[in-house]
């Protein structure tokens, strides 16, 4: 990941306990462009009190999840005024900063500490994503076979032409 690159990151917010009174909150960051990019933010009420004190937050832990979700949604809906910046640090640490652009000043609303996820978690994530793509490919291949069978019945000469033509793939990012 290059410094200052804009990249879509998938965010998963997990709550242990009731959403209105959680025992702990975990946020996972993953990336489609890098299967091994997997960071985790975990916070319980005790950890939240420290963050609350350091960052002068005026919300309680019970509101933390809804605040996180609201800020993430604002970054999606209003990218010109709300930013989420992930800063990677040495040693597998990082922090996600929620920043509001006030036109004349950038204001940091919240900063969440992240760590590289454990190797086993990353392995499970990569395996799941690989199997997901593999099953999608199998479905597409089955669909293509069904279409080929239909074309063979309706228009056999067209099928022969399609099978003779070399496959055309869209240019990937690396071939630009």
PDB file of C-alpha atoms in Angstrom:
ATOM      1  CA  UNK A   1       0.000   0.000   0.000  1.00  0.00           C
ATOM      2  CA  UNK A   2       1.497   3.291  -1.085  1.00  0.00           C
ATOM      3  CA  UNK A   3       1.401   6.392   1.053  1.00  0.00           C
ATOM      4  CA  UNK A   4      -1.616   8.540   0.341  1.00  0.00           C
ATOM      5  CA  UNK A   5      -3.419   6.076  -1.943  1.00  0.00           C
ATOM      6  CA  UNK A   6      -7.192   6.123  -2.021  1.00  0.00           C
ATOM      7  CA  UNK A   7      -8.489   2.613  -1.580  1.00  0.00           C
ATOM      8  CA  UNK A   8     -11.861   1.062  -0.891  1.00  0.00           C
ATOM      9  CA  UNK A   9     -11.746  -0.842   2.388  1.00  0.00           C
ATOM     10  CA  UNK A  10     -14.438  -3.169   3.687  1.00  0.00           C
ATOM     11  CA  UNK A  11     -15.418  -2.448   7.283  1.00  0.00           C
ATOM     12  CA  UNK A  12     -17.139  -5.035   9.462  1.00  0.00           C
ATOM     13  CA  UNK A  13     -18.494  -3.896  12.839  1.00  0.00           C
ATOM     14  CA  UNK A  14     -19.128  -6.727  15.319  1.00  0.00           C
ATOM     15  CA  UNK A  15     -20.821  -6.377  18.707  1.00  0.00           C
ATOM     16  CA  UNK A  16     -20.562  -8.870  21.559  1.00  0.00           C
ATOM     17  CA  UNK A  17     -23.714  -8.623  23.670  1.00  0.00           C
ATOM     18  CA  UNK A  18     -26.677  -6.346  23.077  1.00  0.00           C
ATOM     19  CA  UNK A  19     -26.148  -3.412  20.726  1.00  0.00           C
ATOM     20  CA  UNK A  20     -27.686  -1.057  23.325  1.00  0.00           C
ATOM     21  CA  UNK A  21     -25.289  -2.297  26.051  1.00  0.00           C
ATOM     22  CA  UNK A  22     -22.382  -4.127  24.381  1.00  0.00           C
ATOM     23  CA  UNK A  23     -19.742  -6.115  26.272  1.00  0.00           C
ATOM     24  CA  UNK A  24     -17.193  -5.344  23.553  1.00  0.00           C
ATOM     25  CA  UNK A  25     -16.939  -4.002  20.014  1.00  0.00           C
ATOM     26  CA  UNK A  26     -14.687  -5.275  17.230  1.00  0.00           C
ATOM     27  CA  UNK A  27     -14.096  -3.578  13.884  1.00  0.00           C
ATOM     28  CA  UNK A  28     -12.355  -5.434  11.045  1.00  0.00           C
ATOM     29  CA  UNK A  29     -10.804  -3.743   8.010  1.00  0.00           C
ATOM     30  CA  UNK A  30     -10.135  -5.769   4.849  1.00  0.00           C
ATOM     31  CA  UNK A  31      -9.263  -4.918   1.271  1.00  0.00           C
ATOM     32  CA  UNK A  32     -10.256  -6.512  -2.031  1.00  0.00           C
ATOM     33  CA  UNK A  33      -6.959  -5.485  -3.612  1.00  0.00           C
ATOM     34  CA  UNK A  34      -4.818  -7.133  -0.878  1.00  0.00           C
ATOM     35  CA  UNK A  35      -6.096 -10.398   0.584  1.00  0.00           C
ATOM     36  CA  UNK A  36      -3.618 -10.174   3.485  1.00  0.00           C
ATOM     37  CA  UNK A  37      -4.682  -6.664   4.573  1.00  0.00           C
ATOM     38  CA  UNK A  38      -6.640  -7.465   7.719  1.00  0.00           C
ATOM     39  CA  UNK A  39      -6.679  -5.156  10.753  1.00  0.00           C
ATOM     40  CA  UNK A  40      -8.746  -5.365  13.931  1.00  0.00           C
ATOM     41  CA  UNK A  41      -9.916  -2.743  16.446  1.00  0.00           C
ATOM     42  CA  UNK A  42     -11.243  -4.184  19.719  1.00  0.00           C
ATOM     43  CA  UNK A  43     -12.657  -2.191  22.595  1.00  0.00           C
ATOM     44  CA  UNK A  44     -14.490  -3.031  25.795  1.00  0.00           C
ATOM     45  CA  UNK A  45     -15.944  -0.574  28.295  1.00  0.00           C
ATOM     46  CA  UNK A  46     -12.663  -0.219  30.217  1.00  0.00           C
ATOM     47  CA  UNK A  47     -10.670   0.458  27.047  1.00  0.00           C
ATOM     48  CA  UNK A  48     -13.343   2.866  25.914  1.00  0.00           C
ATOM     49  CA  UNK A  49     -12.997   4.939  29.112  1.00  0.00           C
ATOM     50  CA  UNK A  50      -9.317   5.486  28.274  1.00  0.00           C
ATOM     51  CA  UNK A  51     -10.154   6.520  24.696  1.00  0.00           C
ATOM     52  CA  UNK A  52     -13.007   8.693  25.984  1.00  0.00           C
ATOM     53  CA  UNK A  53     -10.632  10.494  28.335  1.00  0.00           C
ATOM     54  CA  UNK A  54      -7.755  10.857  25.817  1.00  0.00           C
ATOM     55  CA  UNK A  55      -9.980  12.078  22.969  1.00  0.00           C
ATOM     56  CA  UNK A  56     -12.477  14.009  25.115  1.00  0.00           C
ATOM     57  CA  UNK A  57     -15.458  12.060  23.789  1.00  0.00           C
ATOM     58  CA  UNK A  58     -18.884  13.009  25.145  1.00  0.00           C
ATOM     59  CA  UNK A  59     -20.625   9.716  24.273  1.00  0.00           C
ATOM     60  CA  UNK A  60     -20.907   6.623  26.440  1.00  0.00           C
ATOM     61  CA  UNK A  61     -19.729   3.144  25.462  1.00  0.00           C
ATOM     62  CA  UNK A  62     -23.352   2.125  24.810  1.00  0.00           C
ATOM     63  CA  UNK A  63     -23.442   4.747  22.001  1.00  0.00           C
ATOM     64  CA  UNK A  64     -20.003   3.879  20.559  1.00  0.00           C
ATOM     65  CA  UNK A  65     -21.268   1.431  17.908  1.00  0.00           C
ATOM     66  CA  UNK A  66     -23.920   3.805  16.589  1.00  0.00           C
ATOM     67  CA  UNK A  67     -21.371   6.656  16.490  1.00  0.00           C
ATOM     68  CA  UNK A  68     -18.917   4.463  14.543  1.00  0.00           C
ATOM     69  CA  UNK A  69     -21.601   3.364  12.072  1.00  0.00           C
ATOM     70  CA  UNK A  70     -22.844   6.937  11.655  1.00  0.00           C
ATOM     71  CA  UNK A  71     -19.329   8.221  10.953  1.00  0.00           C
ATOM     72  CA  UNK A  72     -18.619   5.420   8.472  1.00  0.00           C
ATOM     73  CA  UNK A  73     -21.889   6.171   6.667  1.00  0.00           C
ATOM     74  CA  UNK A  74     -21.076   9.896   6.569  1.00  0.00           C
ATOM     75  CA  UNK A  75     -17.732   9.058   4.911  1.00  0.00           C
ATOM     76  CA  UNK A  76     -19.650   7.128   2.244  1.00  0.00           C
ATOM     77  CA  UNK A  77     -22.469   9.673   1.767  1.00  0.00           C
ATOM     78  CA  UNK A  78     -20.402  12.856   2.084  1.00  0.00           C
ATOM     79  CA  UNK A  79     -16.799  12.078   1.025  1.00  0.00           C
ATOM     80  CA  UNK A  80     -16.077  15.786   0.394  1.00  0.00           C
ATOM     81  CA  UNK A  81     -16.681  16.697   4.048  1.00  0.00           C
ATOM     82  CA  UNK A  82     -16.112  13.444   5.996  1.00  0.00           C
ATOM     83  CA  UNK A  83     -12.957  11.367   5.620  1.00  0.00           C
ATOM     84  CA  UNK A  84     -11.737   8.116   7.121  1.00  0.00           C
ATOM     85  CA  UNK A  85      -7.948   7.938   6.940  1.00  0.00           C
ATOM     86  CA  UNK A  86      -6.156   4.731   7.878  1.00  0.00           C
ATOM     87  CA  UNK A  87      -2.556   5.294   8.928  1.00  0.00           C
ATOM     88  CA  UNK A  88      -0.350   2.205   9.011  1.00  0.00           C
ATOM     89  CA  UNK A  89       2.508   2.157  11.487  1.00  0.00           C
ATOM     90  CA  UNK A  90       5.473  -0.130  12.089  1.00  0.00           C
ATOM     91  CA  UNK A  91       4.973  -3.239  14.157  1.00  0.00           C
ATOM     92  CA  UNK A  92       1.555  -4.147  12.758  1.00  0.00           C
ATOM     93  CA  UNK A  93      -0.273  -1.226  14.280  1.00  0.00           C
ATOM     94  CA  UNK A  94      -2.388   1.455  12.672  1.00  0.00           C
ATOM     95  CA  UNK A  95      -5.167   3.909  13.385  1.00  0.00           C
ATOM     96  CA  UNK A  96      -8.327   4.929  11.587  1.00  0.00           C
ATOM     97  CA  UNK A  97      -8.958   8.648  11.908  1.00  0.00           C
ATOM     98  CA  UNK A  98     -12.379  10.131  11.228  1.00  0.00           C
ATOM     99  CA  UNK A  99     -11.857  13.673   9.980  1.00  0.00           C
ATOM    100  CA  UNK A 100     -14.376  16.369   9.125  1.00  0.00           C
ATOM    101  CA  UNK A 101     -13.442  18.977   6.516  1.00  0.00           C
ATOM    102  CA  UNK A 102     -14.837  22.289   7.753  1.00  0.00           C
ATOM    103  CA  UNK A 103     -13.595  24.071   4.569  1.00  0.00           C
ATOM    104  CA  UNK A 104     -11.181  26.199   6.594  1.00  0.00           C
ATOM    105  CA  UNK A 105      -9.939  23.464   8.955  1.00  0.00           C
ATOM    106  CA  UNK A 106      -9.743  19.690   9.277  1.00  0.00           C
ATOM    107  CA  UNK A 107     -11.089  18.433  12.609  1.00  0.00           C
ATOM    108  CA  UNK A 108     -10.290  14.951  13.916  1.00  0.00           C
ATOM    109  CA  UNK A 109     -13.530  13.573  15.353  1.00  0.00           C
ATOM    110  CA  UNK A 110     -12.319  10.148  16.472  1.00  0.00           C
ATOM    111  CA  UNK A 111      -9.249   7.947  16.161  1.00  0.00           C
ATOM    112  CA  UNK A 112      -9.496   4.152  16.508  1.00  0.00           C
ATOM    113  CA  UNK A 113      -6.401   2.043  17.225  1.00  0.00           C
ATOM    114  CA  UNK A 114      -5.967  -1.071  15.046  1.00  0.00           C
ATOM    115  CA  UNK A 115      -3.620  -4.044  15.049  1.00  0.00           C
ATOM    116  CA  UNK A 116      -2.825  -6.562  12.339  1.00  0.00           C
ATOM    117  CA  UNK A 117      -5.258  -9.431  12.800  1.00  0.00           C
ATOM    118  CA  UNK A 118      -3.852 -12.755  14.034  1.00  0.00           C
ATOM    119  CA  UNK A 119      -2.423 -15.015  11.312  1.00  0.00           C
ATOM    120  CA  UNK A 120      -5.200 -17.590  11.816  1.00  0.00           C
ATOM    121  CA  UNK A 121      -7.902 -14.923  11.294  1.00  0.00           C
ATOM    122  CA  UNK A 122      -6.188 -13.753   8.091  1.00  0.00           C
ATOM    123  CA  UNK A 123      -5.893 -17.367   6.880  1.00  0.00           C
ATOM    124  CA  UNK A 124      -9.603 -18.005   7.534  1.00  0.00           C
ATOM    125  CA  UNK A 125     -10.529 -14.781   5.709  1.00  0.00           C
ATOM    126  CA  UNK A 126      -8.366 -15.642   2.668  1.00  0.00           C
ATOM    127  CA  UNK A 127      -9.761 -19.202   2.593  1.00  0.00           C
ATOM    128  CA  UNK A 128     -13.356 -17.948   2.798  1.00  0.00           C
ATOM    129  CA  UNK A 129     -12.811 -15.359   0.043  1.00  0.00           C
ATOM    130  CA  UNK A 130     -11.032 -17.900  -2.181  1.00  0.00           C
ATOM    131  CA  UNK A 131     -13.840 -20.441  -1.745  1.00  0.00           C
ATOM    132  CA  UNK A 132     -16.427 -17.734  -2.419  1.00  0.00           C
ATOM    133  CA  UNK A 133     -14.767 -16.791  -5.726  1.00  0.00           C
ATOM    134  CA  UNK A 134     -14.326 -20.474  -6.590  1.00  0.00           C
ATOM    135  CA  UNK A 135     -18.046 -21.196  -6.079  1.00  0.00           C
ATOM    136  CA  UNK A 136     -19.000 -18.098  -8.107  1.00  0.00           C
ATOM    137  CA  UNK A 137     -16.758 -19.337 -10.921  1.00  0.00           C
ATOM    138  CA  UNK A 138     -18.425 -22.779 -10.791  1.00  0.00           C
ATOM    139  CA  UNK A 139     -21.870 -21.125 -11.026  1.00  0.00           C
ATOM    140  CA  UNK A 140     -20.768 -18.999 -14.005  1.00  0.00           C
ATOM    141  CA  UNK A 141     -19.270 -22.038 -15.768  1.00  0.00           C
ATOM    142  CA  UNK A 142     -22.509 -23.999 -15.244  1.00  0.00           C
ATOM    143  CA  UNK A 143     -24.507 -21.041 -16.592  1.00  0.00           C
ATOM    144  CA  UNK A 144     -22.214 -20.840 -19.635  1.00  0.00           C
ATOM    145  CA  UNK A 145     -22.712 -24.565 -20.292  1.00  0.00           C
ATOM    146  CA  UNK A 146     -26.500 -24.089 -20.096  1.00  0.00           C
ATOM    147  CA  UNK A 147     -26.313 -21.197 -22.576  1.00  0.00           C
ATOM    148  CA  UNK A 148     -24.047 -23.213 -24.904  1.00  0.00           C
ATOM    149  CA  UNK A 149     -26.549 -26.105 -24.843  1.00  0.00           C
ATOM    150  CA  UNK A 150     -29.384 -23.702 -25.673  1.00  0.00           C
ATOM    151  CA  UNK A 151     -27.439 -22.046 -28.512  1.00  0.00           C
ATOM    152  CA  UNK A 152     -26.438 -25.484 -29.862  1.00  0.00           C
ATOM    153  CA  UNK A 153     -30.131 -26.381 -30.193  1.00  0.00           C
ATOM    154  CA  UNK A 154     -31.337 -23.002 -31.527  1.00  0.00           C
ATOM    155  CA  UNK A 155     -28.375 -21.944 -33.693  1.00  0.00           C
ATOM    156  CA  UNK A 156     -25.557 -24.539 -34.049  1.00  0.00           C
ATOM    157  CA  UNK A 157     -23.533 -22.422 -36.522  1.00  0.00           C
ATOM    158  CA  UNK A 158     -23.413 -19.517 -34.050  1.00  0.00           C
ATOM    159  CA  UNK A 159     -22.065 -21.850 -31.349  1.00  0.00           C
ATOM    160  CA  UNK A 160     -19.283 -23.008 -33.699  1.00  0.00           C
ATOM    161  CA  UNK A 161     -18.341 -19.381 -34.414  1.00  0.00           C
ATOM    162  CA  UNK A 162     -18.315 -18.549 -30.698  1.00  0.00           C
ATOM    163  CA  UNK A 163     -16.136 -21.564 -29.900  1.00  0.00           C
ATOM    164  CA  UNK A 164     -13.621 -20.663 -32.666  1.00  0.00           C
ATOM    165  CA  UNK A 165     -13.257 -17.019 -31.606  1.00  0.00           C
ATOM    166  CA  UNK A 166     -10.450 -16.448 -29.080  1.00  0.00           C
ATOM    167  CA  UNK A 167     -11.725 -15.260 -25.679  1.00  0.00           C
ATOM    168  CA  UNK A 168     -11.440 -11.517 -25.090  1.00  0.00           C
ATOM    169  CA  UNK A 169     -10.769 -10.400 -21.551  1.00  0.00           C
ATOM    170  CA  UNK A 170     -11.075  -6.802 -20.369  1.00  0.00           C
ATOM    171  CA  UNK A 171      -7.704  -5.117 -19.895  1.00  0.00           C
ATOM    172  CA  UNK A 172      -6.596  -5.417 -16.293  1.00  0.00           C
ATOM    173  CA  UNK A 173      -5.029  -2.578 -14.325  1.00  0.00           C
ATOM    174  CA  UNK A 174      -1.546  -4.031 -14.800  1.00  0.00           C
ATOM    175  CA  UNK A 175      -1.727  -3.828 -18.604  1.00  0.00           C
ATOM    176  CA  UNK A 176      -2.388  -0.109 -18.889  1.00  0.00           C
TER     177      UNK A 176
END
